[in-house]
Amino acid sequence: MGTNQKVEDYMKAIYRLREKGVVRGAYIARELGVTKPTVSVSLKEMEEAGYLAILPNRTVELTPKGEEIAAQIMTRNQIIYGLLTDLGVNKAIAEKDACSIEHSISDESLQALIKLREYLVFIRTTPFGKKDEDFQFPKVSQN
């Protein structure tokens, strides 16, 4: 089983949920808006692929392999979300768009977005090294 958007979404959900404590299938179902039986089937497939472990107490933990992929997806998401919100995109829209883009963006394009974000941070800084909180990007018409 290779990674695909579904697998990556599950790993990202597990990664986020464990910050709140133990991770169980029911919590994943709630986070992703799917049924518990769907989660059970998916978790079993992901366990067989070596991405996670289902412990005897029915909690879920990422394996080192799953941890690496989840960390990469979270990083991609944070970079894209951060750039979009820096550009003035509504946070809810930026989260939805970042979730879609994170699965398909190439490493080369991601690196370009990182450079763009660094540049935007640079130009938003005054000559005295203080961030200009009042700065706003001009609106561009989409004609």
mmCIF file with all atom_site columns, N, CA and C in Angstrom, residues 53-115:
data_model
loop_
_atom_site.group_PDB
_atom_site.id
_atom_site.type_symbol
_atom_site.label_atom_id
_atom_site.label_alt_id
_atom_site.label_comp_id
_atom_site.label_asym_id
_atom_site.label_entity_id
_atom_site.label_seq_id
_atom_site.pdbx_PDB_ins_code
_atom_site.Cartn_x
_atom_site.Cartn_y
_atom_site.Cartn_z
_atom_site.occupancy
_atom_site.B_iso_or_equiv
_atom_site.pdbx_formal_charge
_atom_site.auth_seq_id
_atom_site.auth_comp_id
_atom_site.auth_asym_id
_atom_site.auth_atom_id
_atom_site.pdbx_PDB_model_num
ATOM 1   N N  . ALA A 1 53  ? 0.657   1.192  14.303 1.00 0.00 ? 53  ALA A N  1
ATOM 2   C CA . ALA A 1 53  ? 0.431   0.000  15.127 1.00 0.00 ? 53  ALA A CA 1
ATOM 3   C C  . ALA A 1 53  ? -0.861  0.200  15.907 1.00 0.00 ? 53  ALA A C  1
ATOM 4   N N  . ILE A 1 54  ? -1.668  -0.844 15.928 1.00 0.00 ? 54  ILE A N  1
ATOM 5   C CA . ILE A 1 54  ? -2.871  -0.840 16.758 1.00 0.00 ? 54  ILE A CA 1
ATOM 6   C C  . ILE A 1 54  ? -2.523  -1.668 17.987 1.00 0.00 ? 54  ILE A C  1
ATOM 7   N N  . LEU A 1 55  ? -2.479  -1.018 19.130 1.00 0.00 ? 55  LEU A N  1
ATOM 8   C CA . LEU A 1 55  ? -2.048  -1.667 20.363 1.00 0.00 ? 55  LEU A CA 1
ATOM 9   C C  . LEU A 1 55  ? -3.178  -2.483 20.982 1.00 0.00 ? 55  LEU A C  1
ATOM 10  N N  . PRO A 1 56  ? -2.843  -3.405 21.888 1.00 0.00 ? 56  PRO A N  1
ATOM 11  C CA . PRO A 1 56  ? -3.877  -4.235 22.514 1.00 0.00 ? 56  PRO A CA 1
ATOM 12  C C  . PRO A 1 56  ? -5.009  -3.442 23.168 1.00 0.00 ? 56  PRO A C  1
ATOM 13  N N  . ASN A 1 57  ? -4.720  -2.242 23.666 1.00 0.00 ? 57  ASN A N  1
ATOM 14  C CA . ASN A 1 57  ? -5.770  -1.431 24.290 1.00 0.00 ? 57  ASN A CA 1
ATOM 15  C C  . ASN A 1 57  ? -6.552  -0.618 23.249 1.00 0.00 ? 57  ASN A C  1
ATOM 16  N N  . ARG A 1 58  ? -6.345  -0.936 21.947 1.00 0.00 ? 58  ARG A N  1
ATOM 17  C CA . ARG A 1 58  ? -7.045  -0.340 20.799 1.00 0.00 ? 58  ARG A CA 1
ATOM 18  C C  . ARG A 1 58  ? -6.631  1.108  20.515 1.00 0.00 ? 58  ARG A C  1
ATOM 19  N N  . THR A 1 59  ? -5.523  1.540  21.104 1.00 0.00 ? 59  THR A N  1
ATOM 20  C CA . THR A 1 59  ? -5.007  2.856  20.743 1.00 0.00 ? 59  THR A CA 1
ATOM 21  C C  . THR A 1 59  ? -4.149  2.707  19.496 1.00 0.00 ? 59  THR A C  1
ATOM 22  N N  . VAL A 1 60  ? -3.934  3.823  18.812 1.00 0.00 ? 60  VAL A N  1
ATOM 23  C CA . VAL A 1 60  ? -3.222  3.826  17.540 1.00 0.00 ? 60  VAL A CA 1
ATOM 24  C C  . VAL A 1 60  ? -1.964  4.681  17.676 1.00 0.00 ? 60  VAL A C  1
ATOM 25  N N  . GLU A 1 61  ? -0.858  4.142  17.187 1.00 0.00 ? 61  GLU A N  1
ATOM 26  C CA . GLU A 1 61  ? 0.403   4.886  17.194 1.00 0.00 ? 61  GLU A CA 1
ATOM 27  C C  . GLU A 1 61  ? 1.051   4.768  15.826 1.00 0.00 ? 61  GLU A C  1
ATOM 28  N N  . LEU A 1 62  ? 1.657   5.850  15.380 1.00 0.00 ? 62  LEU A N  1
ATOM 29  C CA . LEU A 1 62  ? 2.395   5.822  14.124 1.00 0.00 ? 62  LEU A CA 1
ATOM 30  C C  . LEU A 1 62  ? 3.717   5.088  14.332 1.00 0.00 ? 62  LEU A C  1
ATOM 31  N N  . THR A 1 63  ? 4.124   4.327  13.342 1.00 0.00 ? 63  THR A N  1
ATOM 32  C CA . THR A 1 63  ? 5.446   3.708  13.350 1.00 0.00 ? 63  THR A CA 1
ATOM 33  C C  . THR A 1 63  ? 6.449   4.777  12.888 1.00 0.00 ? 63  THR A C  1
ATOM 34  N N  . PRO A 1 64  ? 7.743   4.499  12.982 1.00 0.00 ? 64  PRO A N  1
ATOM 35  C CA . PRO A 1 64  ? 8.712   5.474  12.448 1.00 0.00 ? 64  PRO A CA 1
ATOM 36  C C  . PRO A 1 64  ? 8.452   5.805  10.972 1.00 0.00 ? 64  PRO A C  1
ATOM 37  N N  . LYS A 1 65  ? 8.063   4.813  10.192 1.00 0.00 ? 65  LYS A N  1
ATOM 38  C CA . LYS A 1 65  ? 7.726   5.040  8.778  1.00 0.00 ? 65  LYS A CA 1
ATOM 39  C C  . LYS A 1 65  ? 6.527   5.985  8.652  1.00 0.00 ? 65  LYS A C  1
ATOM 40  N N  . GLY A 1 66  ? 5.480   5.740  9.423  1.00 0.00 ? 66  GLY A N  1
ATOM 41  C CA . GLY A 1 66  ? 4.295   6.586  9.406  1.00 0.00 ? 66  GLY A CA 1
ATOM 42  C C  . GLY A 1 66  ? 4.573   7.967  9.967  1.00 0.00 ? 66  GLY A C  1
ATOM 43  N N  . GLU A 1 67  ? 5.405   8.013  10.996 1.00 0.00 ? 67  GLU A N  1
ATOM 44  C CA . GLU A 1 67  ? 5.790   9.280  11.614 1.00 0.00 ? 67  GLU A CA 1
ATOM 45  C C  . GLU A 1 67  ? 6.488   10.190 10.605 1.00 0.00 ? 67  GLU A C  1
ATOM 46  N N  . GLU A 1 68  ? 7.386   9.621  9.825  1.00 0.00 ? 68  GLU A N  1
ATOM 47  C CA . GLU A 1 68  ? 8.123   10.405 8.830  1.00 0.00 ? 68  GLU A CA 1
ATOM 48  C C  . GLU A 1 68  ? 7.181   10.996 7.781  1.00 0.00 ? 68  GLU A C  1
ATOM 49  N N  . ILE A 1 69  ? 6.270   10.179 7.293  1.00 0.00 ? 69  ILE A N  1
ATOM 50  C CA . ILE A 1 69  ? 5.317   10.653 6.279  1.00 0.00 ? 69  ILE A CA 1
ATOM 51  C C  . ILE A 1 69  ? 4.379   11.699 6.878  1.00 0.00 ? 69  ILE A C  1
ATOM 52  N N  . ALA A 1 70  ? 3.882   11.450 8.084  1.00 0.00 ? 70  ALA A N  1
ATOM 53  C CA . ALA A 1 70  ? 2.969   12.399 8.734  1.00 0.00 ? 70  ALA A CA 1
ATOM 54  C C  . ALA A 1 70  ? 3.661   13.743 8.963  1.00 0.00 ? 70  ALA A C  1
ATOM 55  N N  . ALA A 1 71  ? 4.917   13.707 9.384  1.00 0.00 ? 71  ALA A N  1
ATOM 56  C CA . ALA A 1 71  ? 5.656   14.954 9.616  1.00 0.00 ? 71  ALA A CA 1
ATOM 57  C C  . ALA A 1 71  ? 5.836   15.720 8.306  1.00 0.00 ? 71  ALA A C  1
ATOM 58  N N  . GLN A 1 72  ? 6.100   15.005 7.218  1.00 0.00 ? 72  GLN A N  1
ATOM 59  C CA . GLN A 1 72  ? 6.245   15.659 5.912  1.00 0.00 ? 72  GLN A CA 1
ATOM 60  C C  . GLN A 1 72  ? 4.932   16.314 5.481  1.00 0.00 ? 72  GLN A C  1
ATOM 61  N N  . ILE A 1 73  ? 3.833   15.603 5.653  1.00 0.00 ? 73  ILE A N  1
ATOM 62  C CA . ILE A 1 73  ? 2.532   16.146 5.266  1.00 0.00 ? 73  ILE A CA 1
ATOM 63  C C  . ILE A 1 73  ? 2.182   17.357 6.132  1.00 0.00 ? 73  ILE A C  1
ATOM 64  N N  . MET A 1 74  ? 2.443   17.274 7.433  1.00 0.00 ? 74  MET A N  1
ATOM 65  C CA . MET A 1 74  ? 2.165   18.402 8.315  1.00 0.00 ? 74  MET A CA 1
ATOM 66  C C  . MET A 1 74  ? 2.998   19.619 7.919  1.00 0.00 ? 74  MET A C  1
ATOM 67  N N  . THR A 1 75  ? 4.249   19.392 7.575  1.00 0.00 ? 75  THR A N  1
ATOM 68  C CA . THR A 1 75  ? 5.115   20.496 7.152  1.00 0.00 ? 75  THR A CA 1
ATOM 69  C C  . THR A 1 75  ? 4.584   21.124 5.877  1.00 0.00 ? 75  THR A C  1
ATOM 70  N N  . ARG A 1 76  ? 4.231   20.298 4.908  1.00 0.00 ? 76  ARG A N  1
ATOM 71  C CA . ARG A 1 76  ? 3.668   20.814 3.659  1.00 0.00 ? 76  ARG A CA 1
ATOM 72  C C  . ARG A 1 76  ? 2.419   21.656 3.943  1.00 0.00 ? 76  ARG A C  1
ATOM 73  N N  . ASN A 1 77  ? 1.540   21.114 4.776  1.00 0.00 ? 77  ASN A N  1
ATOM 74  C CA . ASN A 1 77  ? 0.304   21.802 5.114  1.00 0.00 ? 77  ASN A CA 1
ATOM 75  C C  . ASN A 1 77  ? 0.598   23.155 5.753  1.00 0.00 ? 77  ASN A C  1
ATOM 76  N N  . GLN A 1 78  ? 1.506   23.175 6.710  1.00 0.00 ? 78  GLN A N  1
ATOM 77  C CA . GLN A 1 78  ? 1.811   24.412 7.430  1.00 0.00 ? 78  GLN A CA 1
ATOM 78  C C  . GLN A 1 78  ? 2.424   25.460 6.509  1.00 0.00 ? 78  GLN A C  1
ATOM 79  N N  . ILE A 1 79  ? 3.285   25.039 5.588  1.00 0.00 ? 79  ILE A N  1
ATOM 80  C CA . ILE A 1 79  ? 3.906   25.981 4.655  1.00 0.00 ? 79  ILE A CA 1
ATOM 81  C C  . ILE A 1 79  ? 2.846   26.590 3.740  1.00 0.00 ? 79  ILE A C  1
ATOM 82  N N  . ILE A 1 80  ? 2.008   25.742 3.168  1.00 0.00 ? 80  ILE A N  1
ATOM 83  C CA . ILE A 1 80  ? 0.989   26.216 2.235  1.00 0.00 ? 80  ILE A CA 1
ATOM 84  C C  . ILE A 1 80  ? -0.041  27.076 2.963  1.00 0.00 ? 80  ILE A C  1
ATOM 85  N N  . TYR A 1 81  ? -0.516  26.590 4.111  1.00 0.00 ? 81  TYR A N  1
ATOM 86  C CA . TYR A 1 81  ? -1.493  27.356 4.911  1.00 0.00 ? 81  TYR A CA 1
ATOM 87  C C  . TYR A 1 81  ? -0.906  28.712 5.300  1.00 0.00 ? 81  TYR A C  1
ATOM 88  N N  . GLY A 1 82  ? 0.329   28.718 5.759  1.00 0.00 ? 82  GLY A N  1
ATOM 89  C CA . GLY A 1 82  ? 0.973   29.960 6.171  1.00 0.00 ? 82  GLY A CA 1
ATOM 90  C C  . GLY A 1 82  ? 1.089   30.954 5.033  1.00 0.00 ? 82  GLY A C  1
ATOM 91  N N  . LEU A 1 83  ? 1.483   30.470 3.864  1.00 0.00 ? 83  LEU A N  1
ATOM 92  C CA . LEU A 1 83  ? 1.603   31.361 2.711  1.00 0.00 ? 83  LEU A CA 1
ATOM 93  C C  . LEU A 1 83  ? 0.242   31.935 2.333  1.00 0.00 ? 83  LEU A C  1
ATOM 94  N N  . LEU A 1 84  ? -0.768  31.088 2.281  1.00 0.00 ? 84  LEU A N  1
ATOM 95  C CA . LEU A 1 84  ? -2.101  31.559 1.903  1.00 0.00 ? 84  LEU A CA 1
ATOM 96  C C  . LEU A 1 84  ? -2.646  32.582 2.894  1.00 0.00 ? 84  LEU A C  1
ATOM 97  N N  . THR A 1 85  ? -2.484  32.320 4.180  1.00 0.00 ? 85  THR A N  1
ATOM 98  C CA . THR A 1 85  ? -2.986  33.288 5.161  1.00 0.00 ? 85  THR A CA 1
ATOM 99  C C  . THR A 1 85  ? -2.151  34.567 5.143  1.00 0.00 ? 85  THR A C  1
ATOM 100 N N  . ASP A 1 86  ? -0.848  34.445 4.890  1.00 0.00 ? 86  ASP A N  1
ATOM 101 C CA . ASP A 1 86  ? -0.011  35.647 4.752  1.00 0.00 ? 86  ASP A CA 1
ATOM 102 C C  . ASP A 1 86  ? -0.504  36.520 3.600  1.00 0.00 ? 86  ASP A C  1
ATOM 103 N N  . LEU A 1 87  ? -1.037  35.875 2.579  1.00 0.00 ? 87  LEU A N  1
ATOM 104 C CA . LEU A 1 87  ? -1.532  36.605 1.411  1.00 0.00 ? 87  LEU A CA 1
ATOM 105 C C  . LEU A 1 87  ? -2.965  37.101 1.593  1.00 0.00 ? 87  LEU A C  1
ATOM 106 N N  . GLY A 1 88  ? -3.535  36.848 2.771  1.00 0.00 ? 88  GLY A N  1
ATOM 107 C CA . GLY A 1 88  ? -4.851  37.378 3.077  1.00 0.00 ? 88  GLY A CA 1
ATOM 108 C C  . GLY A 1 88  ? -6.016  36.439 2.838  1.00 0.00 ? 88  GLY A C  1
ATOM 109 N N  . VAL A 1 89  ? -5.738  35.184 2.534  1.00 0.00 ? 89  VAL A N  1
ATOM 110 C CA . VAL A 1 89  ? -6.814  34.217 2.329  1.00 0.00 ? 89  VAL A CA 1
ATOM 111 C C  . VAL A 1 89  ? -7.455  33.906 3.689  1.00 0.00 ? 89  VAL A C  1
ATOM 112 N N  . ASN A 1 90  ? -8.770  33.832 3.710  1.00 0.00 ? 90  ASN A N  1
ATOM 113 C CA . ASN A 1 90  ? -9.527  33.467 4.912  1.00 0.00 ? 90  ASN A CA 1
ATOM 114 C C  . ASN A 1 90  ? -8.960  32.164 5.479  1.00 0.00 ? 90  ASN A C  1
ATOM 115 N N  . LYS A 1 91  ? -8.835  32.074 6.797  1.00 0.00 ? 91  LYS A N  1
ATOM 116 C CA . LYS A 1 91  ? -8.213  30.912 7.434  1.00 0.00 ? 91  LYS A CA 1
ATOM 117 C C  . LYS A 1 91  ? -8.914  29.592 7.109  1.00 0.00 ? 91  LYS A C  1
ATOM 118 N N  . ALA A 1 92  ? -10.229 29.588 7.090  1.00 0.00 ? 92  ALA A N  1
ATOM 119 C CA . ALA A 1 92  ? -10.971 28.356 6.790  1.00 0.00 ? 92  ALA A CA 1
ATOM 120 C C  . ALA A 1 92  ? -10.719 27.919 5.348  1.00 0.00 ? 92  ALA A C  1
ATOM 121 N N  . ILE A 1 93  ? -10.706 28.874 4.439  1.00 0.00 ? 93  ILE A N  1
ATOM 122 C CA . ILE A 1 93  ? -10.444 28.563 3.032  1.00 0.00 ? 93  ILE A CA 1
ATOM 123 C C  . ILE A 1 93  ? -9.001  28.111 2.869  1.00 0.00 ? 93  ILE A C  1
ATOM 124 N N  . ALA A 1 94  ? -8.068  28.791 3.537  1.00 0.00 ? 94  ALA A N  1
ATOM 125 C CA . ALA A 1 94  ? -6.656  28.427 3.449  1.00 0.00 ? 94  ALA A CA 1
ATOM 126 C C  . ALA A 1 94  ? -6.429  27.006 3.955  1.00 0.00 ? 94  ALA A C  1
ATOM 127 N N  . GLU A 1 95  ? -7.108  26.622 5.030  1.00 0.00 ? 95  GLU A N  1
ATOM 128 C CA . GLU A 1 95  ? -6.954  25.260 5.571  1.00 0.00 ? 95  GLU A CA 1
ATOM 129 C C  . GLU A 1 95  ? -7.460  24.223 4.572  1.00 0.00 ? 95  GLU A C  1
ATOM 130 N N  . LYS A 1 96  ? -8.620  24.487 3.995  1.00 0.00 ? 96  LYS A N  1
ATOM 131 C CA . LYS A 1 96  ? -9.189  23.556 3.016  1.00 0.00 ? 96  LYS A CA 1
ATOM 132 C C  . LYS A 1 96  ? -8.278  23.436 1.784  1.00 0.00 ? 96  LYS A C  1
ATOM 133 N N  . ASP A 1 97  ? -7.822  24.575 1.275  1.00 0.00 ? 97  ASP A N  1
ATOM 134 C CA . ASP A 1 97  ? -6.961  24.566 0.095  1.00 0.00 ? 97  ASP A CA 1
ATOM 135 C C  . ASP A 1 97  ? -5.614  23.920 0.391  1.00 0.00 ? 97  ASP A C  1
ATOM 136 N N  . ALA A 1 98  ? -5.046  24.219 1.553  1.00 0.00 ? 98  ALA A N  1
ATOM 137 C CA . ALA A 1 98  ? -3.758  23.617 1.927  1.00 0.00 ? 98  ALA A CA 1
ATOM 138 C C  . ALA A 1 98  ? -3.883  22.100 2.014  1.00 0.00 ? 98  ALA A C  1
ATOM 139 N N  . CYS A 1 99  ? -5.007  21.630 2.534  1.00 0.00 ? 99  CYS A N  1
ATOM 140 C CA . CYS A 1 99  ? -5.240  20.186 2.638  1.00 0.00 ? 99  CYS A CA 1
ATOM 141 C C  . CYS A 1 99  ? -5.282  19.530 1.264  1.00 0.00 ? 99  CYS A C  1
ATOM 142 N N  . SER A 1 100 ? -5.822  20.222 0.283  1.00 0.00 ? 100 SER A N  1
ATOM 143 C CA . SER A 1 100 ? -5.865  19.679 -1.076 1.00 0.00 ? 100 SER A CA 1
ATOM 144 C C  . SER A 1 100 ? -4.500  19.728 -1.746 1.00 0.00 ? 100 SER A C  1
ATOM 145 N N  . ILE A 1 101 ? -3.833  20.863 -1.612 1.00 0.00 ? 101 ILE A N  1
ATOM 146 C CA . ILE A 1 101 ? -2.562  21.073 -2.309 1.00 0.00 ? 101 ILE A CA 1
ATOM 147 C C  . ILE A 1 101 ? -1.443  20.213 -1.730 1.00 0.00 ? 101 ILE A C  1
ATOM 148 N N  . GLU A 1 102 ? -1.448  19.984 -0.428 1.00 0.00 ? 102 GLU A N  1
ATOM 149 C CA . GLU A 1 102 ? -0.350  19.272 0.233  1.00 0.00 ? 102 GLU A CA 1
ATOM 150 C C  . GLU A 1 102 ? -0.100  17.883 -0.345 1.00 0.00 ? 102 GLU A C  1
ATOM 151 N N  . HIS A 1 103 ? -1.110  17.286 -0.924 1.00 0.00 ? 103 HIS A N  1
ATOM 152 C CA . HIS A 1 103 ? -0.981  15.916 -1.440 1.00 0.00 ? 103 HIS A CA 1
ATOM 153 C C  . HIS A 1 103 ? -0.390  15.858 -2.844 1.00 0.00 ? 103 HIS A C  1
ATOM 154 N N  . SER A 1 104 ? -0.474  16.951 -3.575 1.00 0.00 ? 104 SER A N  1
ATOM 155 C CA . SER A 1 104 ? -0.075  16.887 -4.977 1.00 0.00 ? 104 SER A CA 1
ATOM 156 C C  . SER A 1 104 ? 1.109   17.773 -5.346 1.00 0.00 ? 104 SER A C  1
ATOM 157 N N  . ILE A 1 105 ? 1.512   18.658 -4.470 1.00 0.00 ? 105 ILE A N  1
ATOM 158 C CA . ILE A 1 105 ? 2.582   19.584 -4.814 1.00 0.00 ? 105 ILE A CA 1
ATOM 159 C C  . ILE A 1 105 ? 3.931   18.857 -4.859 1.00 0.00 ? 105 ILE A C  1
ATOM 160 N N  . SER A 1 106 ? 4.721   19.191 -5.854 1.00 0.00 ? 106 SER A N  1
ATOM 161 C CA . SER A 1 106 ? 6.049   18.589 -5.983 1.00 0.00 ? 106 SER A CA 1
ATOM 162 C C  . SER A 1 106 ? 7.003   19.218 -4.972 1.00 0.00 ? 106 SER A C  1
ATOM 163 N N  . ASP A 1 107 ? 8.099   18.526 -4.695 1.00 0.00 ? 107 ASP A N  1
ATOM 164 C CA . ASP A 1 107 ? 9.101   19.076 -3.790 1.00 0.00 ? 107 ASP A CA 1
ATOM 165 C C  . ASP A 1 107 ? 9.683   20.374 -4.346 1.00 0.00 ? 107 ASP A C  1
ATOM 166 N N  . GLU A 1 108 ? 9.885   20.428 -5.656 1.00 0.00 ? 108 GLU A N  1
ATOM 167 C CA . GLU A 1 108 ? 10.435  21.622 -6.284 1.00 0.00 ? 108 GLU A CA 1
ATOM 168 C C  . GLU A 1 108 ? 9.496   22.823 -6.098 1.00 0.00 ? 108 GLU A C  1
ATOM 169 N N  . SER A 1 109 ? 8.209   22.612 -6.334 1.00 0.00 ? 109 SER A N  1
ATOM 170 C CA . SER A 1 109 ? 7.247   23.700 -6.156 1.00 0.00 ? 109 SER A CA 1
ATOM 171 C C  . SER A 1 109 ? 7.139   24.100 -4.687 1.00 0.00 ? 109 SER A C  1
ATOM 172 N N  . LEU A 1 110 ? 7.192   23.124 -3.800 1.00 0.00 ? 110 LEU A N  1
ATOM 173 C CA . LEU A 1 110 ? 7.133   23.435 -2.374 1.00 0.00 ? 110 LEU A CA 1
ATOM 174 C C  . LEU A 1 110 ? 8.326   24.301 -1.975 1.00 0.00 ? 110 LEU A C  1
ATOM 175 N N  . GLN A 1 111 ? 9.509   23.958 -2.469 1.00 0.00 ? 111 GLN A N  1
ATOM 176 C CA . GLN A 1 111 ? 10.696  24.768 -2.168 1.00 0.00 ? 111 GLN A CA 1
ATOM 177 C C  . GLN A 1 111 ? 10.537  26.194 -2.698 1.00 0.00 ? 111 GLN A C  1
ATOM 178 N N  . ALA A 1 112 ? 9.925   26.331 -3.867 1.00 0.00 ? 112 ALA A N  1
ATOM 179 C CA . ALA A 1 112 ? 9.678   27.670 -4.420 1.00 0.00 ? 112 ALA A CA 1
ATOM 180 C C  . ALA A 1 112 ? 8.722   28.447 -3.528 1.00 0.00 ? 112 ALA A C  1
ATOM 181 N N  . LEU A 1 113 ? 7.687   27.790 -2.998 1.00 0.00 ? 113 LEU A N  1
ATOM 182 C CA . LEU A 1 113 ? 6.755   28.468 -2.091 1.00 0.00 ? 113 LEU A CA 1
ATOM 183 C C  . LEU A 1 113 ? 7.438   28.876 -0.791 1.00 0.00 ? 113 LEU A C  1
ATOM 184 N N  . ILE A 1 114 ? 8.349   28.041 -0.323 1.00 0.00 ? 114 ILE A N  1
ATOM 185 C CA . ILE A 1 114 ? 9.102   28.392 0.884  1.00 0.00 ? 114 ILE A CA 1
ATOM 186 C C  . ILE A 1 114 ? 9.922   29.656 0.628  1.00 0.00 ? 114 ILE A C  1
ATOM 187 N N  . LYS A 1 115 ? 10.595  29.704 -0.518 1.00 0.00 ? 115 LYS A N  1
ATOM 188 C CA . LYS A 1 115 ? 11.381  30.894 -0.864 1.00 0.00 ? 115 LYS A CA 1
ATOM 189 C C  . LYS A 1 115 ? 10.488  32.122 -0.995 1.00 0.00 ? 115 LYS A C  1
#
